[in-house]
PDB file of C-alpha atoms in Angstrom:
ATOM      1  CA  UNK Q 192     105.932  70.702  75.207  1.00  0.00           C
ATOM      2  CA  UNK Q 193     103.626  73.607  75.995  1.00  0.00           C
ATOM      3  CA  UNK Q 194     105.145  76.772  77.366  1.00  0.00           C
ATOM      4  CA  UNK Q 195     104.392  77.998  80.868  1.00  0.00           C
ATOM      5  CA  UNK Q 196     103.043  81.548  80.963  1.00  0.00           C
ATOM      6  CA  UNK Q 197     104.268  83.920  83.659  1.00  0.00           C
ATOM      7  CA  UNK Q 198     102.953  87.435  84.161  1.00  0.00           C
ATOM      8  CA  UNK Q 199     105.191  89.895  86.003  1.00  0.00           C
ATOM      9  CA  UNK Q 200     104.144  93.378  87.101  1.00  0.00           C
ATOM     10  CA  UNK Q 201     106.735  96.113  86.664  1.00  0.00           C
ATOM     11  CA  UNK Q 202     107.102  99.167  88.880  1.00  0.00           C
ATOM     12  CA  UNK Q 203     107.919 101.200  85.743  1.00  0.00           C
ATOM     13  CA  UNK Q 204     107.960 100.821  81.953  1.00  0.00           C
ATOM     14  CA  UNK Q 205     108.266  99.107  79.423  1.00  0.00           C
ATOM     15  CA  UNK Q 206     105.730  96.534  78.180  1.00  0.00           C
ATOM     16  CA  UNK Q 207     106.896  93.474  76.300  1.00  0.00           C
ATOM     17  CA  UNK Q 208     106.606  89.704  75.982  1.00  0.00           C
ATOM     18  CA  UNK Q 209     109.697  87.514  76.067  1.00  0.00           C
ATOM     19  CA  UNK Q 210     110.009  83.750  75.553  1.00  0.00           C
ATOM     20  CA  UNK Q 211     112.884  81.673  76.912  1.00  0.00           C
ATOM     21  CA  UNK Q 212     113.498  78.318  78.609  1.00  0.00           C
ATOM     22  CA  UNK Q 213     109.996  77.057  77.892  1.00  0.00           C
ATOM     23  CA  UNK Q 214     108.444  80.181  79.427  1.00  0.00           C
ATOM     24  CA  UNK Q 215     106.248  82.842  77.884  1.00  0.00           C
ATOM     25  CA  UNK Q 216     106.813  85.903  80.043  1.00  0.00           C
ATOM     26  CA  UNK Q 217     104.386  88.807  79.854  1.00  0.00           C
ATOM     27  CA  UNK Q 218     105.854  91.969  81.354  1.00  0.00           C
ATOM     28  CA  UNK Q 219     103.186  94.439  82.453  1.00  0.00           C
ATOM     29  CA  UNK Q 220     103.735  98.128  83.180  1.00  0.00           C
ATOM     30  CA  UNK Q 221     101.634 100.143  85.631  1.00  0.00           C
ATOM     31  CA  UNK Q 222      98.934 102.383  84.243  1.00  0.00           C
ATOM     32  CA  UNK Q 223      99.672 106.076  83.821  1.00  0.00           C
ATOM     33  CA  UNK Q 224      98.029 106.980  87.157  1.00  0.00           C
ATOM     34  CA  UNK Q 225      99.700 104.092  89.012  1.00  0.00           C
ATOM     35  CA  UNK Q 226      96.327 103.136  90.464  1.00  0.00           C
ATOM     36  CA  UNK Q 227      97.570  99.751  91.664  1.00  0.00           C
ATOM     37  CA  UNK Q 228     101.068  98.811  92.817  1.00  0.00           C
ATOM     38  CA  UNK Q 229     102.779  95.677  91.467  1.00  0.00           C
ATOM     39  CA  UNK Q 230     102.355  93.998  94.864  1.00  0.00           C
ATOM     40  CA  UNK Q 231      98.622  94.741  94.880  1.00  0.00           C
ATOM     41  CA  UNK Q 232      98.325  93.268  91.394  1.00  0.00           C
ATOM     42  CA  UNK Q 233     100.016  90.139  92.712  1.00  0.00           C
ATOM     43  CA  UNK Q 234      97.703  90.067  95.732  1.00  0.00           C
ATOM     44  CA  UNK Q 235      94.705  90.312  93.398  1.00  0.00           C
ATOM     45  CA  UNK Q 236      95.947  87.369  91.339  1.00  0.00           C
ATOM     46  CA  UNK Q 237      96.409  89.456  88.194  1.00  0.00           C
ATOM     47  CA  UNK Q 238     100.092  88.507  87.897  1.00  0.00           C
ATOM     48  CA  UNK Q 239     102.432  85.747  89.063  1.00  0.00           C
ATOM     49  CA  UNK Q 240     105.374  87.907  90.139  1.00  0.00           C
ATOM     50  CA  UNK Q 241     105.909  91.553  91.055  1.00  0.00           C
ATOM     51  CA  UNK Q 242     108.813  93.963  91.051  1.00  0.00           C
ATOM     52  CA  UNK Q 243     108.686  95.945  94.291  1.00  0.00           C
ATOM     53  CA  UNK Q 244     110.855  97.319  97.114  1.00  0.00           C
ATOM     54  CA  UNK Q 245     111.787  95.209 100.128  1.00  0.00           C
ATOM     55  CA  UNK Q 246     109.361  97.318 102.172  1.00  0.00           C
ATOM     56  CA  UNK Q 247     106.471  95.646 100.377  1.00  0.00           C
ATOM     57  CA  UNK Q 248     107.654  92.194 101.482  1.00  0.00           C
ATOM     58  CA  UNK Q 249     107.998  93.428 105.058  1.00  0.00           C
ATOM     59  CA  UNK Q 250     104.617  95.183 105.170  1.00  0.00           C
ATOM     60  CA  UNK Q 251     102.624  92.371 103.574  1.00  0.00           C
ATOM     61  CA  UNK Q 252     104.049  89.784 105.952  1.00  0.00           C
ATOM     62  CA  UNK Q 253     103.423  91.970 109.005  1.00  0.00           C
ATOM     63  CA  UNK Q 254      99.787  92.561 108.090  1.00  0.00           C
ATOM     64  CA  UNK Q 255      99.251  88.953 107.039  1.00  0.00           C
ATOM     65  CA  UNK Q 256      97.577  90.047 103.797  1.00  0.00           C
ATOM     66  CA  UNK Q 257      99.879  87.935 101.630  1.00  0.00           C
ATOM     67  CA  UNK Q 258     103.079  85.912 102.217  1.00  0.00           C
ATOM     68  CA  UNK Q 259     105.104  88.110  99.849  1.00  0.00           C
ATOM     69  CA  UNK Q 260     108.606  86.740  99.410  1.00  0.00           C
ATOM     70  CA  UNK Q 261     111.568  88.246  97.565  1.00  0.00           C
ATOM     71  CA  UNK Q 262     113.201  85.670  95.278  1.00  0.00           C
ATOM     72  CA  UNK Q 263     115.652  87.848  93.313  1.00  0.00           C
ATOM     73  CA  UNK Q 264     117.232  91.244  93.910  1.00  0.00           C
ATOM     74  CA  UNK Q 265     117.689  93.353  90.809  1.00  0.00           C
ATOM     75  CA  UNK Q 266     120.059  95.887  92.370  1.00  0.00           C
ATOM     76  CA  UNK Q 267     122.551  94.867  95.054  1.00  0.00           C
ATOM     77  CA  UNK Q 268     123.181  98.495  96.006  1.00  0.00           C
ATOM     78  CA  UNK Q 269     120.705 101.307  96.518  1.00  0.00           C
ATOM     79  CA  UNK Q 270     120.421 103.459  93.398  1.00  0.00           C
ATOM     80  CA  UNK Q 271     117.979 105.953  94.897  1.00  0.00           C
ATOM     81  CA  UNK Q 272     118.268 109.181  96.851  1.00  0.00           C
ATOM     82  CA  UNK Q 273     116.238 112.095  98.106  1.00  0.00           C
ATOM     83  CA  UNK Q 274     116.791 114.953  95.650  1.00  0.00           C
ATOM     84  CA  UNK Q 275     116.215 118.680  95.563  1.00  0.00           C
ATOM     85  CA  UNK Q 276     116.892 121.399  93.033  1.00  0.00           C
ATOM     86  CA  UNK Q 277     117.664 124.033  95.669  1.00  0.00           C
ATOM     87  CA  UNK Q 278     118.022 122.570  99.166  1.00  0.00           C
ATOM     88  CA  UNK Q 279     121.639 122.030 100.155  1.00  0.00           C
ATOM     89  CA  UNK Q 280     120.939 119.704 103.067  1.00  0.00           C
ATOM     90  CA  UNK Q 281     118.252 117.408 104.445  1.00  0.00           C
ATOM     91  CA  UNK Q 282     117.837 119.647 107.489  1.00  0.00           C
ATOM     92  CA  UNK Q 283     116.817 122.344 105.019  1.00  0.00           C
ATOM     93  CA  UNK Q 284     113.661 120.321 104.368  1.00  0.00           C
ATOM     94  CA  UNK Q 285     112.309 121.386 107.789  1.00  0.00           C
ATOM     95  CA  UNK Q 286     109.191 123.442 107.111  1.00  0.00           C
ATOM     96  CA  UNK Q 287     109.386 122.614 103.393  1.00  0.00           C
ATOM     97  CA  UNK Q 288     107.375 120.315 101.117  1.00  0.00           C
ATOM     98  CA  UNK Q 289     108.343 116.728 100.477  1.00  0.00           C
ATOM     99  CA  UNK Q 290     106.671 114.987  97.523  1.00  0.00           C
ATOM    100  CA  UNK Q 291     105.626 111.581  98.848  1.00  0.00           C
ATOM    101  CA  UNK Q 292     104.818 108.429  96.861  1.00  0.00           C
ATOM    102  CA  UNK Q 293     102.631 107.287  99.779  1.00  0.00           C
ATOM    103  CA  UNK Q 294     104.850 104.258 100.439  1.00  0.00           C
ATOM    104  CA  UNK Q 295     104.444 102.599 103.824  1.00  0.00           C
ATOM    105  CA  UNK Q 296     107.662 103.731 105.547  1.00  0.00           C
ATOM    106  CA  UNK Q 297     108.701 106.503 103.181  1.00  0.00           C
ATOM    107  CA  UNK Q 298     107.626 109.589 105.110  1.00  0.00           C
ATOM    108  CA  UNK Q 299     109.111 108.294 108.368  1.00  0.00           C
ATOM    109  CA  UNK Q 300     112.411 107.589 106.596  1.00  0.00           C
ATOM    110  CA  UNK Q 301     112.558 111.120 105.187  1.00  0.00           C
ATOM    111  CA  UNK Q 302     111.747 112.683 108.573  1.00  0.00           C
ATOM    112  CA  UNK Q 303     114.449 110.530 110.197  1.00  0.00           C
ATOM    113  CA  UNK Q 304     116.961 111.812 107.642  1.00  0.00           C
ATOM    114  CA  UNK Q 305     116.020 115.404 108.417  1.00  0.00           C
ATOM    115  CA  UNK Q 306     116.306 114.802 112.166  1.00  0.00           C
ATOM    116  CA  UNK Q 307     119.640 112.993 111.757  1.00  0.00           C
ATOM    117  CA  UNK Q 308     120.940 116.037 109.866  1.00  0.00           C
ATOM    118  CA  UNK Q 309     120.006 118.393 112.716  1.00  0.00           C
ATOM    119  CA  UNK Q 310     116.637 119.514 111.406  1.00  0.00           C
ATOM    120  CA  UNK Q 311     113.111 119.045 112.698  1.00  0.00           C
ATOM    121  CA  UNK Q 312     111.641 115.999 111.005  1.00  0.00           C
ATOM    122  CA  UNK Q 313     108.160 116.663 112.333  1.00  0.00           C
ATOM    123  CA  UNK Q 314     108.166 120.030 110.557  1.00  0.00           C
ATOM    124  CA  UNK Q 315     108.386 118.491 107.083  1.00  0.00           C
ATOM    125  CA  UNK Q 316     105.191 119.083 105.103  1.00  0.00           C
ATOM    126  CA  UNK Q 317     104.230 115.868 103.337  1.00  0.00           C
ATOM    127  CA  UNK Q 318     102.588 116.408  99.959  1.00  0.00           C
ATOM    128  CA  UNK Q 319     100.800 113.196  99.012  1.00  0.00           C
ATOM    129  CA  UNK Q 320     101.416 111.715  95.582  1.00  0.00           C
ATOM    130  CA  UNK Q 321      99.507 113.275  92.742  1.00  0.00           C
ATOM    131  CA  UNK Q 322     100.573 110.289  90.650  1.00  0.00           C
ATOM    132  CA  UNK Q 323     103.612 108.142  91.317  1.00  0.00           C
ATOM    133  CA  UNK Q 324     104.997 108.727  87.862  1.00  0.00           C
ATOM    134  CA  UNK Q 325     104.755 112.537  88.098  1.00  0.00           C
ATOM    135  CA  UNK Q 326     106.519 113.354  91.375  1.00  0.00           C
ATOM    136  CA  UNK Q 327     109.770 114.237  89.615  1.00  0.00           C
ATOM    137  CA  UNK Q 328     107.876 116.752  87.481  1.00  0.00           C
ATOM    138  CA  UNK Q 329     106.445 118.212  90.687  1.00  0.00           C
ATOM    139  CA  UNK Q 330     110.006 118.706  91.929  1.00  0.00           C
ATOM    140  CA  UNK Q 331     111.210 120.339  88.712  1.00  0.00           C
ATOM    141  CA  UNK Q 332     108.247 122.711  88.590  1.00  0.00           C
ATOM    142  CA  UNK Q 333     108.655 123.737  92.219  1.00  0.00           C
ATOM    143  CA  UNK Q 334     105.444 122.238  93.596  1.00  0.00           C
ATOM    144  CA  UNK Q 335     107.566 120.306  96.095  1.00  0.00           C
ATOM    145  CA  UNK Q 336     111.028 120.984  97.510  1.00  0.00           C
ATOM    146  CA  UNK Q 337     112.309 117.402  97.497  1.00  0.00           C
ATOM    147  CA  UNK Q 338     111.280 113.924  96.454  1.00  0.00           C
ATOM    148  CA  UNK Q 339     112.717 110.409  96.177  1.00  0.00           C
ATOM    149  CA  UNK Q 340     114.313 109.670  92.816  1.00  0.00           C
ATOM    150  CA  UNK Q 341     115.988 106.781  91.006  1.00  0.00           C
ATOM    151  CA  UNK Q 342     119.435 108.044  90.064  1.00  0.00           C
ATOM    152  CA  UNK Q 343     119.863 106.031  86.824  1.00  0.00           C
ATOM    153  CA  UNK Q 344     116.586 107.466  85.503  1.00  0.00           C
ATOM    154  CA  UNK Q 345     115.509 110.817  86.946  1.00  0.00           C
ATOM    155  CA  UNK Q 346     119.119 111.575  87.831  1.00  0.00           C
ATOM    156  CA  UNK Q 347     120.162 110.968  84.235  1.00  0.00           C
ATOM    157  CA  UNK Q 348     117.159 112.966  83.002  1.00  0.00           C
ATOM    158  CA  UNK Q 349     118.239 115.939  85.094  1.00  0.00           C
ATOM    159  CA  UNK Q 350     121.784 115.725  83.746  1.00  0.00           C
ATOM    160  CA  UNK Q 351     120.497 115.561  80.163  1.00  0.00           C
ATOM    161  CA  UNK Q 352     118.564 118.786  80.774  1.00  0.00           C
ATOM    162  CA  UNK Q 353     121.472 120.466  82.593  1.00  0.00           C
ATOM    163  CA  UNK Q 354     119.401 120.610  85.792  1.00  0.00           C
ATOM    164  CA  UNK Q 355     121.530 120.526  88.936  1.00  0.00           C
ATOM    165  CA  UNK Q 356     120.175 118.226  91.612  1.00  0.00           C
ATOM    166  CA  UNK Q 357     121.449 117.794  95.146  1.00  0.00           C
ATOM    167  CA  UNK Q 358     121.326 114.093  96.099  1.00  0.00           C
ATOM    168  CA  UNK Q 359     120.951 112.744  99.630  1.00  0.00           C
ATOM    169  CA  UNK Q 360     121.508 108.939  99.757  1.00  0.00           C
ATOM    170  CA  UNK Q 361     120.004 107.143 102.728  1.00  0.00           C
ATOM    171  CA  UNK Q 362     123.320 105.521 103.678  1.00  0.00           C
ATOM    172  CA  UNK Q 363     124.730 108.963 104.465  1.00  0.00           C
ATOM    173  CA  UNK Q 364     122.160 109.281 107.252  1.00  0.00           C
ATOM    174  CA  UNK Q 365     122.817 105.895 108.917  1.00  0.00           C
ATOM    175  CA  UNK Q 366     119.771 104.260 107.379  1.00  0.00           C
ATOM    176  CA  UNK Q 367     120.556 100.650 106.358  1.00  0.00           C
ATOM    177  CA  UNK Q 368     118.022 100.689 103.536  1.00  0.00           C
ATOM    178  CA  UNK Q 369     117.031  97.275 102.211  1.00  0.00           C
ATOM    179  CA  UNK Q 370     117.088  95.807  98.738  1.00  0.00           C
ATOM    180  CA  UNK Q 371     115.158  97.673  96.070  1.00  0.00           C
ATOM    181  CA  UNK Q 372     113.816  96.584  93.769  1.00  0.00           C
ATOM    182  CA  UNK Q 373     113.279  92.858  94.189  1.00  0.00           C
ATOM    183  CA  UNK Q 374     111.273  90.292  92.266  1.00  0.00           C
ATOM    184  CA  UNK Q 375     108.715  88.825  94.635  1.00  0.00           C
ATOM    185  CA  UNK Q 376     106.224  85.967  94.630  1.00  0.00           C
ATOM    186  CA  UNK Q 377     103.132  85.067  96.616  1.00  0.00           C
ATOM    187  CA  UNK Q 378     104.286  81.997  98.552  1.00  0.00           C
ATOM    188  CA  UNK Q 379     100.695  80.760  98.636  1.00  0.00           C
ATOM    189  CA  UNK Q 380     100.523  80.665  94.834  1.00  0.00           C
ATOM    190  CA  UNK Q 381     101.295  77.581  92.769  1.00  0.00           C
ATOM    191  CA  UNK Q 382     104.326  78.466  90.659  1.00  0.00           C
ATOM    192  CA  UNK Q 383     106.548  75.391  90.775  1.00  0.00           C
ATOM    193  CA  UNK Q 384     110.194  75.518  91.897  1.00  0.00           C
ATOM    194  CA  UNK Q 385     111.188  74.375  88.413  1.00  0.00           C
ATOM    195  CA  UNK Q 386     109.325  77.276  86.799  1.00  0.00           C
ATOM    196  CA  UNK Q 387     110.837  79.790  89.214  1.00  0.00           C
ATOM    197  CA  UNK Q 388     114.343  78.436  88.664  1.00  0.00           C
ATOM    198  CA  UNK Q 389     113.920  78.622  84.891  1.00  0.00           C
ATOM    199  CA  UNK Q 390     112.581  82.167  85.094  1.00  0.00           C
ATOM    200  CA  UNK Q 391     115.366  83.391  87.385  1.00  0.00           C
ATOM    201  CA  UNK Q 392     118.026  81.671  85.294  1.00  0.00           C
ATOM    202  CA  UNK Q 393     116.814  83.586  82.238  1.00  0.00           C
ATOM    203  CA  UNK Q 394     116.547  86.770  84.318  1.00  0.00           C
ATOM    204  CA  UNK Q 395     120.080  86.430  85.623  1.00  0.00           C
ATOM    205  CA  UNK Q 396     121.407  85.792  82.118  1.00  0.00           C
ATOM    206  CA  UNK Q 397     119.486  88.794  80.803  1.00  0.00           C
ATOM    207  CA  UNK Q 398     120.918  91.180  83.355  1.00  0.00           C
ATOM    208  CA  UNK Q 399     124.430  89.856  82.805  1.00  0.00           C
ATOM    209  CA  UNK Q 400     123.977  90.402  79.079  1.00  0.00           C
ATOM    210  CA  UNK Q 401     122.884  93.988  79.745  1.00  0.00           C
ATOM    211  CA  UNK Q 402     126.034  94.566  81.774  1.00  0.00           C
ATOM    212  CA  UNK Q 403     128.280  93.029  79.128  1.00  0.00           C
ATOM    213  CA  UNK Q 404     126.441  94.434  76.106  1.00  0.00           C
ATOM    214  CA  UNK Q 405     124.732  97.694  77.107  1.00  0.00           C
ATOM    215  CA  UNK Q 406     123.966  98.586  73.486  1.00  0.00           C
ATOM    216  CA  UNK Q 407     121.692  95.537  73.229  1.00  0.00           C
ATOM    217  CA  UNK Q 408     119.830  96.729  76.328  1.00  0.00           C
ATOM    218  CA  UNK Q 409     119.489 100.179  74.800  1.00  0.00           C
ATOM    219  CA  UNK Q 410     117.944  98.775  71.615  1.00  0.00           C
ATOM    220  CA  UNK Q 411     115.501  96.594  73.570  1.00  0.00           C
ATOM    221  CA  UNK Q 412     114.398  99.523  75.722  1.00  0.00           C
ATOM    222  CA  UNK Q 413     114.195 101.903  72.799  1.00  0.00           C
ATOM    223  CA  UNK Q 414     111.728  99.593  71.077  1.00  0.00           C
ATOM    224  CA  UNK Q 415     109.427  99.162  74.067  1.00  0.00           C
ATOM    225  CA  UNK Q 416     109.931 102.204  76.311  1.00  0.00           C
ATOM    226  CA  UNK Q 417     106.785 104.276  76.861  1.00  0.00           C
ATOM    227  CA  UNK Q 418     106.972 107.232  76.762  1.00  0.00           C
ATOM    228  CA  UNK Q 419     109.679 107.071  74.113  1.00  0.00           C
ATOM    229  CA  UNK Q 420     113.222 107.962  75.126  1.00  0.00           C
ATOM    230  CA  UNK Q 421     116.224 108.692  72.938  1.00  0.00           C
ATOM    231  CA  UNK Q 422     118.985 106.141  72.531  1.00  0.00           C
ATOM    232  CA  UNK Q 423     121.386 108.658  74.059  1.00  0.00           C
ATOM    233  CA  UNK Q 424     119.289 108.897  77.210  1.00  0.00           C
ATOM    234  CA  UNK Q 425     118.864 105.124  77.465  1.00  0.00           C
ATOM    235  CA  UNK Q 426     122.589 104.593  76.932  1.00  0.00           C
ATOM    236  CA  UNK Q 427     123.415 106.980  79.770  1.00  0.00           C
ATOM    237  CA  UNK Q 428     120.811 105.311  81.985  1.00  0.00           C
ATOM    238  CA  UNK Q 429     122.107 101.811  81.267  1.00  0.00           C
ATOM    239  CA  UNK Q 430     125.697 102.869  81.874  1.00  0.00           C
ATOM    240  CA  UNK Q 431     124.642 104.398  85.189  1.00  0.00           C
ATOM    241  CA  UNK Q 432     122.651 101.409  86.427  1.00  0.00           C
ATOM    242  CA  UNK Q 433     125.284  98.810  85.529  1.00  0.00           C
ATOM    243  CA  UNK Q 434     127.293  99.716  88.634  1.00  0.00           C
ATOM    244  CA  UNK Q 435     124.390  98.757  90.935  1.00  0.00           C
ATOM    245  CA  UNK Q 436     123.605  95.208  89.728  1.00  0.00           C
ATOM    246  CA  UNK Q 437     126.479  93.502  91.515  1.00  0.00           C
ATOM    247  CA  UNK Q 438     127.702  93.798  95.085  1.00  0.00           C
ATOM    248  CA  UNK Q 439     129.555  91.933  97.810  1.00  0.00           C
ATOM    249  CA  UNK Q 440     126.752  89.422  98.307  1.00  0.00           C
ATOM    250  CA  UNK Q 441     127.757  87.130  95.454  1.00  0.00           C
ATOM    251  CA  UNK Q 442     126.179  86.388  92.104  1.00  0.00           C
ATOM    252  CA  UNK Q 443     123.540  88.509  90.440  1.00  0.00           C
ATOM    253  CA  UNK Q 444     120.204  88.233  92.169  1.00  0.00           C
ATOM    254  CA  UNK Q 445     121.272  86.744  95.491  1.00  0.00           C
ATOM    255  CA  UNK Q 446     120.558  88.440  98.816  1.00  0.00           C
ATOM    256  CA  UNK Q 447     122.322  88.499 102.198  1.00  0.00           C
ATOM    257  CA  UNK Q 448     120.443  87.842 105.471  1.00  0.00           C
ATOM    258  CA  UNK Q 449     122.547  90.492 107.241  1.00  0.00           C
ATOM    259  CA  UNK Q 450     121.249  93.247 104.980  1.00  0.00           C
ATOM    260  CA  UNK Q 451     117.621  92.209 105.468  1.00  0.00           C
ATOM    261  CA  UNK Q 452     118.107  91.927 109.242  1.00  0.00           C
ATOM    262  CA  UNK Q 453     119.738  95.365 109.539  1.00  0.00           C
ATOM    263  CA  UNK Q 454     116.850  96.969 107.646  1.00  0.00           C
ATOM    264  CA  UNK Q 455     114.201  95.168 109.704  1.00  0.00           C
ATOM    265  CA  UNK Q 456     116.030  96.089 112.939  1.00  0.00           C
ATOM    266  CA  UNK Q 457     116.039  99.780 111.971  1.00  0.00           C
ATOM    267  CA  UNK Q 458     112.300  99.716 111.276  1.00  0.00           C
ATOM    268  CA  UNK Q 459     111.557  97.872 114.536  1.00  0.00           C
ATOM    269  CA  UNK Q 460     113.654 100.305 116.609  1.00  0.00           C
ATOM    270  CA  UNK Q 461     111.604 103.189 115.217  1.00  0.00           C
ATOM    271  CA  UNK Q 462     108.358 101.321 115.861  1.00  0.00           C
ATOM    272  CA  UNK Q 463     107.523 101.317 112.165  1.00  0.00           C
ATOM    273  CA  UNK Q 464     107.083  97.561 112.478  1.00  0.00           C
ATOM    274  CA  UNK Q 465     104.628  96.730 115.232  1.00  0.00           C
ATOM    275  CA  UNK Q 466     104.558  92.922 114.998  1.00  0.00           C
ATOM    276  CA  UNK Q 467     108.182  91.908 114.502  1.00  0.00           C
ATOM    277  CA  UNK Q 468     107.370  88.237 115.107  1.00  0.00           C
ATOM    278  CA  UNK Q 469     105.682  88.146 111.713  1.00  0.00           C
ATOM    279  CA  UNK Q 470     108.610  89.794 109.941  1.00  0.00           C
ATOM    280  CA  UNK Q 471     111.493  87.358 109.853  1.00  0.00           C
ATOM    281  CA  UNK Q 472     114.084  87.520 107.102  1.00  0.00           C
ATOM    282  CA  UNK Q 473     114.061  83.728 106.792  1.00  0.00           C
ATOM    283  CA  UNK Q 474     110.504  83.853 105.487  1.00  0.00           C
ATOM    284  CA  UNK Q 475     110.413  87.084 103.497  1.00  0.00           C
ATOM    285  CA  UNK Q 476     113.323  86.308 101.168  1.00  0.00           C
ATOM    286  CA  UNK Q 477     115.025  83.272  99.668  1.00  0.00           C
ATOM    287  CA  UNK Q 478     117.895  82.492  97.304  1.00  0.00           C
ATOM    288  CA  UNK Q 479     116.729  78.927  96.759  1.00  0.00           C
ATOM    289  CA  UNK Q 480     115.563  79.438  93.169  1.00  0.00           C
ATOM    290  CA  UNK Q 481     118.861  80.925  91.963  1.00  0.00           C
ATOM    291  CA  UNK Q 482     121.259  78.278  90.729  1.00  0.00           C
TER     292      UNK Q 482
END
């Protein structure tokens, strides 16, 4: 029987091809300048699936550009935070520079955090992305005062270099941030339920294996990671991320309607979603392909 080929766009590195369950999976990293997001690659028909934040599913459904639907959540708990090398509070970002990735709701979220902390959100100077993969460097070199980081990667990198970072998780500022990242599909595309179930079964098994056998994950990443990272760094990163895969929602990959609804409600209340009728959790995520 011939294998089914699936192309999935990553939001980070590495590049590899993996075969399992009658599937040939091609895993594609973004280019160095991040000229096209994974969701845009999916919209253009370049890939079959995309790794992206829940915001992408919300935004695409609101605009009607593509029925983007989350089918698997990689992390049950948020592993990101706003970080600074010298600011001791989010209110301290008033009048300072925030390094933005130009994501749809990002700047409004950061300003809301500053306001919630007693600062003036409108006074934050937004520095637009000079390259999505270089914003952490901009923070470390002082070109910006804060940026959004992924704790099991940039956080670990800072620790490895003995750089002290102050972290500000969104949950500490009453922001019910949604799932990130998720694996998403274009509902209008023609991937069969059987193919999606086979892919997610292999995905679920792969993540469980990484939790149970982190050294195997380290070796796989060390072979394919670009730019190259040491085994020590990858081991620390894998150990860090393992705590975020599982949550109270159930098995790996499954999502809870309540979490989606709380996130959508927060965005609607702040008028970041204009057409809430087009953004319903029942259509922008599903657990139906996870067995």
